XYZ file of C-alpha atoms in Angstrom:
722
model
C 27.491 -16.384 -7.556
C 30.031 -16.219 -10.267
C 28.319 -13.583 -12.315
C 27.502 -13.275 -15.936
C 24.742 -11.004 -15.936
C 22.416 -10.678 -18.824
C 22.159 -7.360 -20.424
C 18.594 -6.684 -19.486
C 19.062 -7.788 -15.905
C 22.327 -5.812 -15.492
C 21.061 -2.460 -17.270
C 17.819 -2.320 -15.362
C 15.946 -1.794 -18.598
C 17.477 1.542 -19.475
C 16.326 2.482 -23.003
C 19.534 4.582 -23.692
C 22.494 6.447 -22.186
C 23.031 10.165 -23.038
C 26.708 11.076 -22.424
C 27.700 14.895 -22.665
C 31.499 15.589 -23.368
C 32.512 19.080 -21.929
C 35.900 20.869 -21.055
C 38.006 23.742 -22.232
C 38.651 24.412 -25.950
C 41.299 22.320 -27.769
C 41.307 19.596 -25.188
C 40.449 16.832 -27.625
C 36.570 16.477 -27.122
C 35.534 16.051 -30.766
C 38.537 13.963 -31.766
C 37.830 11.631 -28.976
C 34.238 11.229 -29.985
C 34.837 10.585 -33.669
C 37.630 7.952 -32.839
C 35.137 6.082 -30.554
C 32.457 6.208 -33.231
C 34.323 5.171 -36.249
C 37.401 3.654 -34.925
C 39.482 6.014 -36.978
C 41.341 9.335 -35.934
C 39.990 12.282 -37.902
C 42.285 14.515 -39.832
C 39.886 17.357 -40.001
C 37.205 18.016 -37.302
C 34.236 20.325 -37.379
C 34.139 23.056 -34.590
C 31.033 21.145 -33.139
C 29.704 17.622 -33.944
C 26.125 16.571 -33.997
C 24.773 14.081 -31.640
C 26.821 10.808 -32.308
C 25.287 7.214 -31.689
C 28.013 4.644 -30.677
C 27.742 1.102 -32.070
C 25.484 -0.985 -29.647
C 27.848 -4.143 -29.827
C 30.768 -2.473 -28.554
C 29.779 -2.841 -25.024
C 28.336 -5.839 -23.250
C 25.273 -4.202 -21.913
C 24.059 -3.502 -25.431
C 22.434 -0.409 -24.434
C 22.432 2.537 -27.055
C 24.757 5.377 -26.174
C 24.249 8.827 -27.685
C 27.477 11.283 -27.245
C 26.834 14.928 -27.260
C 29.773 17.309 -28.249
C 29.822 20.871 -26.765
C 31.541 24.117 -27.175
C 33.045 25.979 -24.323
C 32.695 29.368 -26.154
C 30.657 32.003 -24.421
C 28.073 32.224 -27.330
C 27.151 28.684 -26.806
C 26.935 28.823 -23.033
C 22.967 28.315 -23.138
C 23.265 25.354 -25.193
C 26.008 23.867 -23.130
C 23.957 24.101 -19.854
C 21.008 22.822 -21.646
C 22.811 19.520 -22.619
C 24.568 19.007 -19.423
C 21.158 19.308 -17.572
C 19.925 16.460 -19.953
C 22.973 14.256 -19.368
C 23.003 10.856 -17.857
C 26.850 11.246 -17.515
C 29.321 13.885 -18.014
C 32.811 13.360 -19.518
C 34.978 16.234 -18.513
C 38.305 16.463 -20.661
C 41.621 18.173 -19.966
C 44.697 18.144 -22.206
C 47.549 15.791 -20.658
C 50.167 18.494 -22.105
C 48.438 21.473 -20.643
C 48.261 21.466 -16.902
C 46.128 24.809 -16.818
C 43.331 22.687 -18.253
C 43.578 20.083 -15.477
C 43.345 22.965 -12.797
C 40.237 24.299 -14.447
C 38.496 21.012 -13.576
C 38.618 21.866 -9.969
C 38.244 25.747 -10.335
C 35.590 25.949 -12.925
C 33.968 22.777 -14.312
C 33.210 20.767 -11.391
C 31.874 23.756 -9.286
C 29.702 24.622 -12.242
C 28.220 21.180 -12.244
C 27.428 21.700 -8.534
C 26.145 25.030 -9.002
C 23.639 23.694 -11.778
C 22.803 20.850 -9.348
C 23.759 18.151 -11.952
C 23.601 15.021 -9.850
C 25.154 12.377 -12.536
C 28.328 10.584 -12.603
C 31.402 12.435 -13.757
C 34.232 10.725 -15.686
C 37.432 12.834 -15.930
C 39.305 12.095 -18.995
C 42.931 13.175 -19.844
C 43.243 13.478 -23.645
C 46.267 13.721 -25.967
C 48.138 11.347 -23.865
C 50.645 11.043 -26.840
C 51.680 14.799 -26.489
C 52.782 14.504 -22.883
C 56.546 14.805 -22.051
C 57.413 11.482 -20.388
C 60.331 12.999 -18.714
C 57.955 15.332 -16.485
C 55.190 12.724 -16.196
C 53.289 12.430 -12.958
C 51.022 9.278 -12.129
C 47.381 9.702 -12.776
C 46.689 8.791 -9.128
C 48.950 11.595 -7.723
C 47.184 14.104 -9.983
C 43.630 12.972 -9.418
C 43.564 11.977 -5.876
C 43.117 15.496 -4.244
C 40.450 16.431 -6.807
C 38.466 13.020 -6.120
C 38.709 13.658 -2.459
C 37.029 16.985 -3.027
C 34.572 16.075 -5.566
C 32.957 12.734 -4.868
C 30.674 12.799 -7.917
C 33.806 11.723 -9.940
C 33.216 8.087 -10.827
C 36.391 7.323 -12.724
C 39.572 8.922 -13.945
C 41.250 7.661 -17.242
C 43.877 8.990 -19.896
C 43.599 8.260 -23.598
C 44.923 8.965 -26.910
C 42.509 9.371 -29.797
C 45.679 9.506 -32.325
C 47.162 6.282 -30.940
C 43.787 4.617 -30.230
C 44.847 4.124 -26.570
C 41.862 3.458 -24.124
C 39.339 5.470 -26.414
C 36.426 2.823 -26.024
C 37.073 2.584 -22.275
C 36.142 6.071 -21.756
C 32.604 5.622 -22.773
C 32.549 2.177 -21.402
C 33.145 3.613 -17.873
C 30.622 6.482 -18.607
C 28.033 3.972 -19.674
C 28.745 1.773 -16.794
C 28.669 4.539 -14.152
C 24.969 5.089 -15.382
C 23.850 1.532 -15.610
C 25.901 0.383 -12.680
C 26.542 3.377 -10.319
C 28.857 2.921 -7.303
C 27.697 5.584 -5.073
C 24.270 3.726 -4.011
C 26.138 0.577 -3.229
C 29.514 1.460 -1.757
C 31.088 4.052 0.445
C 34.482 4.575 -1.307
C 35.787 6.801 1.695
C 34.995 4.035 4.194
C 35.299 1.062 1.872
C 32.093 -0.458 3.130
C 28.876 -1.308 1.488
C 26.160 1.267 2.158
C 23.317 0.645 4.791
C 20.643 0.492 2.291
C 22.730 -1.927 0.231
C 23.234 -4.134 2.898
C 19.501 -4.077 3.981
C 18.380 -5.021 0.401
C 20.997 -7.860 0.249
C 19.844 -9.076 3.635
C 16.187 -9.294 2.254
C 17.253 -11.109 -0.822
C 19.408 -13.561 1.357
C 16.297 -14.284 3.582
C 14.142 -14.894 0.373
C 16.670 -17.413 -0.905
C 17.065 -19.091 2.374
C 14.066 -21.208 1.962
C 14.621 -23.555 4.890
C 15.123 -20.499 7.167
C 18.093 -21.994 8.835
C 20.407 -18.760 8.485
C 22.599 -20.087 5.603
C 22.389 -20.845 1.909
C 22.906 -24.475 1.247
C 24.541 -25.482 -2.048
C 21.200 -26.172 -3.487
C 19.905 -22.720 -2.375
C 22.929 -21.065 -3.667
C 22.500 -22.792 -7.136
C 18.900 -21.715 -7.225
C 19.960 -18.200 -6.567
C 22.552 -18.185 -9.283
C 19.991 -19.596 -11.791
C 17.492 -16.862 -10.733
C 20.025 -13.881 -11.155
C 22.262 -15.076 -13.965
C 20.443 -17.819 -15.835
C 23.082 -20.314 -15.373
C 23.706 -22.937 -12.684
C 26.782 -23.300 -10.536
C 28.949 -26.344 -10.979
C 29.713 -28.101 -7.741
C 33.512 -27.156 -8.231
C 32.531 -23.506 -8.424
C 30.607 -23.545 -5.284
C 33.641 -25.118 -3.517
C 35.766 -22.286 -4.849
C 33.291 -19.564 -3.797
C 32.990 -20.834 -0.333
C 36.689 -21.240 -0.007
C 37.199 -17.750 -1.004
C 34.954 -16.518 1.713
C 36.326 -18.846 4.427
C 39.749 -17.793 3.807
C 39.067 -14.226 4.292
C 36.133 -14.446 6.716
C 35.789 -17.434 8.777
C 32.227 -16.841 10.014
C 31.165 -16.469 6.269
C 30.618 -20.246 5.833
C 29.421 -22.666 8.473
C 28.231 -26.338 8.116
C 24.978 -25.257 6.708
C 26.363 -23.337 3.777
C 27.139 -19.583 3.113
C 26.082 -17.227 6.073
C 24.577 -13.831 5.622
C 27.896 -12.329 6.735
C 29.671 -14.335 3.886
C 26.918 -13.311 1.352
C 27.573 -9.656 2.181
C 31.368 -10.128 2.039
C 31.217 -11.540 -1.351
C 29.298 -8.558 -2.770
C 31.890 -6.356 -1.267
C 34.576 -8.148 -2.918
C 32.821 -7.979 -6.302
C 32.433 -4.102 -5.815
C 36.009 -3.717 -4.847
C 37.073 -5.509 -8.149
C 35.011 -3.379 -10.292
C 32.416 -5.887 -10.862
C 29.383 -3.602 -9.742
C 27.131 -5.168 -12.580
C 27.232 -8.452 -10.493
C 25.740 -6.826 -7.487
C 23.195 -4.588 -9.742
C 22.115 -7.754 -11.484
C 21.083 -9.375 -8.259
C 19.345 -6.210 -6.940
C 17.437 -5.700 -10.255
C 16.431 -9.360 -10.417
C 14.620 -8.826 -7.194
C 12.781 -5.731 -8.243
C 15.275 -2.930 -6.813
C 15.775 0.528 -8.763
C 18.935 2.804 -8.528
C 17.696 4.201 -5.287
C 17.673 0.686 -3.966
C 14.023 0.815 -3.293
C 11.607 -1.560 -4.741
C 10.599 -0.520 -8.300
C 6.944 0.762 -8.787
C 5.967 -2.174 -10.850
C 6.810 -4.406 -7.681
C 4.266 -2.278 -5.608
C 0.476 -2.138 -5.812
C -1.013 0.812 -7.784
C -2.224 3.991 -6.012
C -5.534 3.341 -4.104
C -8.360 5.193 -5.833
C -10.673 6.779 -3.160
C -12.658 9.802 -2.363
C -11.275 12.439 -0.029
C -13.486 11.346 2.682
C -12.428 7.866 2.532
C -9.766 6.575 4.748
C -7.581 3.333 4.592
C -7.043 0.942 7.366
C -5.291 -2.478 7.836
C -7.350 -5.513 7.208
C -7.625 -8.403 9.789
C -5.284 -10.459 7.840
C -2.488 -7.691 7.914
C -3.178 -7.249 11.769
C -2.611 -11.004 12.537
C 0.645 -10.901 10.313
C 1.827 -8.007 12.348
C 1.130 -9.707 15.633
C 3.140 -12.648 14.538
C 5.916 -10.503 13.419
C 5.913 -8.724 16.752
C 6.214 -11.954 18.629
C 8.942 -13.134 16.292
C 11.217 -10.102 16.978
C 10.288 -9.842 20.712
C 13.393 -11.902 21.555
C 13.329 -11.464 25.245
C 9.830 -11.997 25.551
C 8.980 -8.849 27.575
C 6.000 -7.953 25.538
C 7.740 -4.928 23.918
C 10.089 -4.272 21.002
C 13.059 -2.370 22.231
C 15.137 -0.171 19.990
C 17.388 -2.898 18.703
C 14.772 -5.356 18.260
C 12.566 -2.742 16.100
C 15.832 -2.209 13.930
C 16.260 -5.749 13.423
C 12.385 -6.075 12.370
C 13.089 -3.183 9.853
C 16.676 -4.344 8.755
C 15.305 -5.512 5.509
C 13.569 -2.236 4.530
C 15.550 0.621 3.063
C 15.131 2.370 6.537
C 13.210 2.316 9.630
C 9.917 4.202 8.561
C 9.321 5.408 12.237
C 12.629 7.184 12.733
C 11.124 10.343 11.347
C 8.144 12.556 11.859
C 5.258 12.229 12.282
C 5.834 8.736 13.580
C 8.821 9.078 15.905
C 7.121 10.627 19.007
C 3.510 9.463 18.086
C 2.804 6.555 20.445
C 3.315 5.752 24.050
C 6.539 3.849 24.983
C 7.607 1.625 27.807
C 9.921 2.811 30.500
C 12.923 1.375 28.497
C 11.728 3.127 25.507
C 10.181 0.052 23.822
C 6.910 -0.395 21.977
C 4.103 -2.649 23.503
C 1.893 -4.548 20.996
C -0.822 -1.854 21.111
C 1.692 1.004 20.307
C 3.224 -1.048 17.604
C -0.090 -1.657 15.817
C -1.081 2.006 16.404
C 1.986 3.088 14.607
C 0.951 0.761 11.795
C -2.488 2.242 11.684
C -1.114 5.849 11.655
C 1.137 4.997 8.703
C -1.777 3.449 6.930
C -4.111 6.295 7.512
C -1.453 8.909 6.337
C 0.475 6.822 3.511
C -1.018 3.592 2.684
C 1.314 2.903 -0.182
C 4.250 2.978 2.163
C 2.503 0.769 4.430
C 2.255 -1.875 1.740
C 5.842 -1.220 0.523
C 7.229 -1.735 4.080
C 4.953 -4.859 4.649
C 6.637 -6.318 1.457
C 10.178 -5.458 2.809
C 9.419 -7.250 6.260
C 8.061 -10.473 4.614
C 4.192 -10.104 3.972
C 3.827 -12.998 1.703
C 0.415 -12.564 0.159
C -0.757 -9.880 -2.178
C 0.057 -6.553 -0.338
C -3.407 -4.980 -1.483
C -5.060 -7.474 0.679
C -3.461 -5.758 3.726
C -5.364 -2.414 3.096
C -9.110 -1.709 2.900
C -10.979 1.452 2.135
C -13.596 2.690 4.474
C -16.889 3.928 3.333
C -17.404 7.705 2.664
C -18.108 9.823 5.680
C -21.182 11.547 4.083
C -22.626 7.928 3.715
C -21.880 7.383 7.336
C -23.738 10.517 8.459
C -26.703 9.257 6.277
C -26.738 5.816 7.760
C -25.910 7.431 11.148
C -23.141 4.944 11.963
C -19.441 4.366 10.813
C -17.562 1.230 9.640
C -14.174 2.752 10.748
C -11.918 1.251 13.512
C -9.416 4.306 13.332
C -10.817 7.556 14.063
C -9.132 10.800 12.784
C -9.416 13.836 15.270
C -8.296 17.309 14.301
C -7.268 19.305 17.506
C -7.639 23.156 17.055
C -7.168 25.873 19.478
C -5.136 28.988 19.974
C -1.568 29.118 21.283
C -1.170 28.130 24.902
C -4.572 26.464 25.259
C -2.960 23.177 26.001
C -3.277 21.210 22.908
C 0.115 19.687 23.068
C -0.524 18.743 26.769
C -3.601 16.748 25.797
C -1.666 14.938 23.197
C 0.967 14.287 25.597
C -1.310 12.751 28.092
C -2.962 10.548 25.553
C 0.297 8.839 24.925
C 1.511 8.659 28.466
C 3.674 11.721 28.563
C 4.178 13.926 31.660
C 2.888 17.370 31.848
C 5.428 19.746 30.655
C 6.661 22.593 32.958
C 7.571 24.852 30.244
C 5.577 25.885 27.316
C 7.099 24.841 23.876
C 5.145 26.201 20.971
C 4.079 23.645 18.234
C 5.049 24.914 14.708
C 4.094 21.927 12.566
C 1.448 19.417 12.712
C 1.837 16.796 15.234
C 0.170 13.290 15.678
C -0.571 11.224 18.717
C -2.125 7.771 18.387
C -3.312 5.264 20.925
C -6.310 2.743 21.450
C -9.316 3.800 23.092
C -11.616 1.332 25.037
C -15.101 1.181 23.824
C -18.258 -0.512 25.289
C -18.667 -4.229 25.273
C -14.890 -4.574 25.247
C -14.233 -3.138 21.886
C -11.394 -1.038 20.951
C -10.992 1.837 18.456
C -7.723 3.396 17.320
C -7.726 7.153 17.896
C -5.623 9.430 15.944
C -5.060 12.992 17.317
C -3.768 15.639 14.974
C -2.604 18.928 16.581
C -2.943 21.804 14.162
C -1.126 24.929 15.276
C -3.029 28.222 15.351
C -1.003 29.404 12.284
C -1.879 26.364 10.366
C -5.615 26.768 10.458
C -5.875 29.287 7.473
C -3.806 26.779 5.411
C -6.083 23.970 6.282
C -9.232 25.987 5.457
C -7.809 27.229 2.103
C -8.212 23.651 0.739
C -11.742 22.445 -0.133
C -10.886 18.944 0.813
C -8.688 19.615 3.768
C -11.589 18.502 6.248
C -12.477 15.526 4.258
C -10.336 13.302 6.421
C -11.627 14.584 9.724
C -13.945 12.451 11.577
C -14.300 14.504 14.712
C -12.992 18.035 15.385
C -11.957 19.198 19.026
C -11.554 22.906 19.886
C -9.305 23.547 22.838
C -9.348 26.683 24.839
C -7.852 28.076 28.164
C -10.927 28.439 30.306
C -9.092 31.046 32.336
C -8.637 33.424 29.518
C -11.587 34.961 27.582
C -9.260 35.835 24.540
C -8.368 32.239 24.268
C -12.230 31.350 24.140
C -12.849 33.939 21.566
C -10.139 32.595 19.236
C -11.363 29.032 19.933
C -15.031 30.041 19.005
C -13.658 31.887 15.885
C -12.007 28.701 14.688
C -15.068 26.512 15.403
C -17.274 28.948 13.269
C -14.679 28.870 10.506
C -14.335 25.161 10.402
C -17.927 24.538 10.760
C -18.629 27.108 7.851
C -16.059 25.208 5.742
C -17.681 21.829 6.494
C -20.961 23.234 5.503
C -19.975 24.634 2.266
C -17.554 21.655 1.325
C -20.072 18.977 2.532
C -17.527 17.551 4.823
C -19.274 18.291 8.057
C -18.085 16.561 11.187
C -18.936 16.254 14.989
C -17.381 18.898 16.961
C -16.587 19.086 20.764
C -15.367 21.946 22.705
C -12.758 21.418 25.395
C -12.360 23.836 28.192
C -8.790 23.086 29.407
C -7.020 24.342 32.425
C -9.900 23.645 34.606
C -7.677 23.865 37.644
C -7.546 27.607 37.061
C -10.449 30.010 37.965
C -12.705 30.659 34.775
C -12.975 34.057 33.312
C -16.149 35.993 34.310
C -18.468 34.998 31.851
C -17.035 31.645 30.527
C -20.075 29.501 31.651
C -22.501 31.873 30.054
C -20.539 32.277 26.881
C -19.868 28.483 26.400
C -23.434 27.693 27.047
C -24.685 30.238 24.563
C -22.383 28.952 21.804
C -23.244 25.380 22.355
C -26.947 26.112 22.226
C -26.774 28.391 19.280
C -24.640 25.733 17.273
C -26.379 22.608 18.487
C -23.464 20.879 20.114
C -22.448 19.441 23.434
C -21.495 21.885 26.129
C -17.680 22.186 26.769
C -15.846 19.263 28.265
C -13.809 20.643 31.374
C -10.423 19.093 31.590
C -7.148 19.749 33.458
C -4.269 18.361 31.772
C -1.862 19.510 34.635
C -3.988 17.504 37.054
C -4.524 14.620 34.809
C -8.333 14.981 34.996
C -9.685 14.547 31.523
C -13.503 13.751 32.119
C -13.217 10.736 29.780
C -12.207 13.089 26.947
C -10.783 10.441 24.653
C -13.575 8.055 25.002
C -15.972 10.970 24.286
C -14.038 11.832 21.060
C -14.109 8.248 19.921
C -17.778 7.969 20.642
C -18.373 11.296 18.746
C -16.557 9.821 15.748
C -18.539 6.722 16.071
C -21.782 8.815 15.580
C -21.062 10.750 12.838
C -24.638 12.345 12.559
C -24.485 13.950 16.063
C -22.880 17.037 17.453
C -22.533 18.646 13.995
C -22.301 22.416 14.560
C -24.792 24.725 12.465
C -23.523 28.334 12.018
C -26.041 31.263 11.326
C -24.978 31.224 7.551
C -25.735 27.364 7.481
C -29.060 27.734 9.126
C -30.044 30.368 6.481
C -28.912 28.288 3.668
C -30.961 25.336 4.920
C -34.005 27.416 5.112
C -33.488 28.928 1.762
C -33.157 25.146 0.566
C -36.229 24.299 2.123
C -38.206 27.032 0.619
C -36.769 26.403 -2.873
C -37.592 22.663 -2.481
C -41.091 23.457 -1.254
C -41.593 25.799 -4.263
C -40.170 23.336 -6.641
C -42.587 20.699 -5.380
C -45.637 22.993 -6.067
C -44.290 23.950 -9.445
C -43.709 20.152 -10.118
C -47.305 19.167 -9.024
C -48.804 22.034 -11.023
C -46.692 21.049 -14.076
C -47.870 17.417 -13.807
C -51.567 18.542 -13.481
C -51.120 20.785 -16.697
C -49.622 17.988 -18.518
C -52.165 15.504 -17.603
C -54.734 17.960 -18.553
C -53.129 18.702 -21.828
C -52.909 15.016 -22.602
C -56.628 14.379 -21.628
C -57.528 17.234 -23.922
C -55.500 15.744 -26.854
C -57.191 12.375 -26.456
C -60.480 14.090 -26.206
C -59.770 16.107 -29.375
C -58.496 13.063 -31.136
C -61.587 11.097 -30.091
C -63.893 13.943 -31.098
C -62.362 14.108 -34.567
C -62.824 10.499 -35.016
C -66.504 10.533 -34.029
C -68.067 11.842 -37.151
C -70.925 9.790 -38.609
C -68.879 9.112 -41.734
C -66.150 7.513 -39.695
C -67.379 6.459 -36.407
C -67.843 2.855 -35.230
C -70.051 1.828 -32.522
C -68.561 -1.295 -30.394
C -71.148 -3.543 -28.755
C -70.616 -4.226 -25.098
C -73.815 -6.092 -24.583
C -76.509 -7.022 -27.108
C -80.082 -7.830 -26.114
C -81.555 -10.597 -28.184
C -85.161 -10.039 -27.030
C -87.953 -10.065 -29.868
C -89.655 -7.105 -31.243
C -88.599 -3.856 -32.789
C -89.464 -1.828 -29.813
C -88.225 -1.947 -26.266
C -84.905 -3.958 -27.268
C -81.955 -2.247 -25.425
C -78.276 -2.616 -25.679
C -74.856 -1.231 -24.335
C -72.130 0.122 -26.612
C -69.005 2.259 -26.551
C -67.701 4.714 -28.932
C -64.938 7.415 -28.900
C -64.639 7.152 -25.209
C -68.480 7.489 -24.256
C -70.508 4.493 -23.009
C -73.848 4.582 -24.554
C -77.212 2.844 -23.596
C -79.133 2.316 -26.747
C -82.784 1.317 -27.223
C -84.600 0.011 -30.201
C -87.552 2.240 -31.317
C -89.580 1.775 -34.276
C -86.958 -0.235 -36.059
C -84.184 2.244 -35.292
C -81.380 2.360 -32.552
C -81.647 5.451 -30.529
C -79.589 6.805 -27.778
C -81.059 6.438 -24.317
C -78.311 7.481 -22.074
C -74.676 8.675 -22.404
C -71.673 8.322 -20.104
C -68.508 9.993 -21.310
C -67.003 13.345 -22.738
C -69.360 13.978 -25.537
C -71.706 16.817 -25.184
C -75.513 16.730 -25.571
C -75.152 18.725 -28.714
C -72.866 15.990 -30.354
C -74.809 12.915 -29.232
C -78.141 13.935 -27.474
C -80.636 11.646 -26.029
C -82.776 10.413 -28.743
C -80.252 10.605 -31.489
C -80.670 8.258 -34.345
C -77.385 5.911 -34.374
C -78.690 3.479 -37.137
C -76.427 5.183 -39.679
C -73.427 4.376 -37.720
C -71.003 1.419 -38.883
C -71.395 -1.316 -36.127
C -68.570 -3.453 -34.966
C -68.476 -6.283 -32.268
C -65.538 -6.966 -30.201
C -64.043 -10.283 -30.085
C -66.017 -11.172 -26.960
C -69.327 -10.371 -28.569
C -68.422 -12.265 -31.753
C -67.842 -15.308 -29.479
C -70.991 -14.850 -27.639
C -72.893 -14.496 -30.771
């Protein structure tokens, strides 16, 4: 790991760097830019330079650098702000011979950048070093140390002289380097340690390069790593030197198998301390990391295309991988992952994804705060349901070796499930509605094994609880309960697709309070109406909570009437306080598995359906009438065409059967002409019409008509018979 990063690997494929130079008037901004661009000190400098492109071959990364000059005059204030907002890095100048311009950095310029929320590296540059009085000089470290302690965004401080060509190229080299190889994501300068996210990324890279999984990089593995990152092998003598440097400073950094993870991390900290950040950045970028030390988008599968009423679930292949991972990190073999074991599992990811809402309190935990296998898989199911891209990203971080897109499957549309009267889902998403103090949180708590709370704590944001639910024949489904606060119902119903993800809705009310029932009923009607208008209807259940208390006077009659009117099950009585849930969670899962049942109908919905039936019936009658009319018109046109072609001058008679009997009288035959079947008889040497079968009227071809003048044709059949 000697280094020697290529430009493309070190720069992270940055197209160009835009550096804005700002500071008080007469602090040497324009002279600095011209000297850097031309390598000549200008005798006459214009008030404001145009954008200046620095030669690409000046710096090793060969990334184009454009420098923007600015004016500090009040009339140019708007342009100054605009340029600073577009900057990749900002160079703030002060005059070495004018201390008031140095003070202005901490009293105006740096606070102004913070006010504008400019989050880019800042390089502080003391210009006109040649004018400073050496007798009263103070070291740069003494001057800048207090300012850098206050303003951590300062990446580097440097003094220069454009007149004497002292450290002019270095100014823009450090600015470019701060953009391409920033320090802040890698290293905590105050604590002088690698940042946690950097450690996690380097640990993952170490594991990926440790092909034999023995916990150390052998000489061969170290050489492979060097070739992958820097396109150059390590000589045996160089490997010896690297390991010696590590072992001298950190004994446990090297063992008889090779360079350990501790030694690998130490080397990178050493590079950063020596200012060789490009070495660590090259390694990170070769393994697909961006400046936030997360995998770059091109390392992740593309967004999953799906309809709003389709959900995402883990495939069997992904579940089996997670079972193996669980067993690997269950070091004590107690069937649960404790906090330390879980952190170790996610130690190669940027962070533990479950240390934040909505995952941190969403599953049942053991007495020691660990996760059982069911809870572990339940959290993965929840994350896959809510954020499948993050699931795939996290799977990559923890070592899922195959294509991450094979870990996710998209379920069938809910409206198709209703049509088929069955679902293919293994994860059921239930929305839990209800007024305040109805006991929604208590139901969620009991679902994940939490005790009944003695004090009421209102829920202000959506909350999730997830667990597995036993089904008939030993099958299991994962049930996700999403508690929606009373204030959040309007927000949900304001979006047309908000109910698309809901497999089943539960409406909880306090059975001892009529006002609670009325609010729950209003929510039921509103949700059902939204489902009817959007096409995202779902099964609905009513839950009468606090069954341990006396019901209000007309509770039974009211609930029965609403259930019958809307065509859903009668309310399910439960008592979260007593732990009596009447198989509530199994019933919720069962309702989700039967998507065509228990779908409520509002009065408006029933009227709408009746209207649609009438319209459809009318359209059917109209369609039949139109079809009859079209057929009649077509028949008339055929008739008219045949009639027009049946004049004696143009008509032809086609023989069907020809009688070869002797004599001029009594001989008969069958023929067809213009759509009529004719029975002809020979009479006195003439053919006359004996009978007619077809559309011609008696006036046109009456019985006895002489047809001898017609042109006669035989069909191919008659010709053959003749």
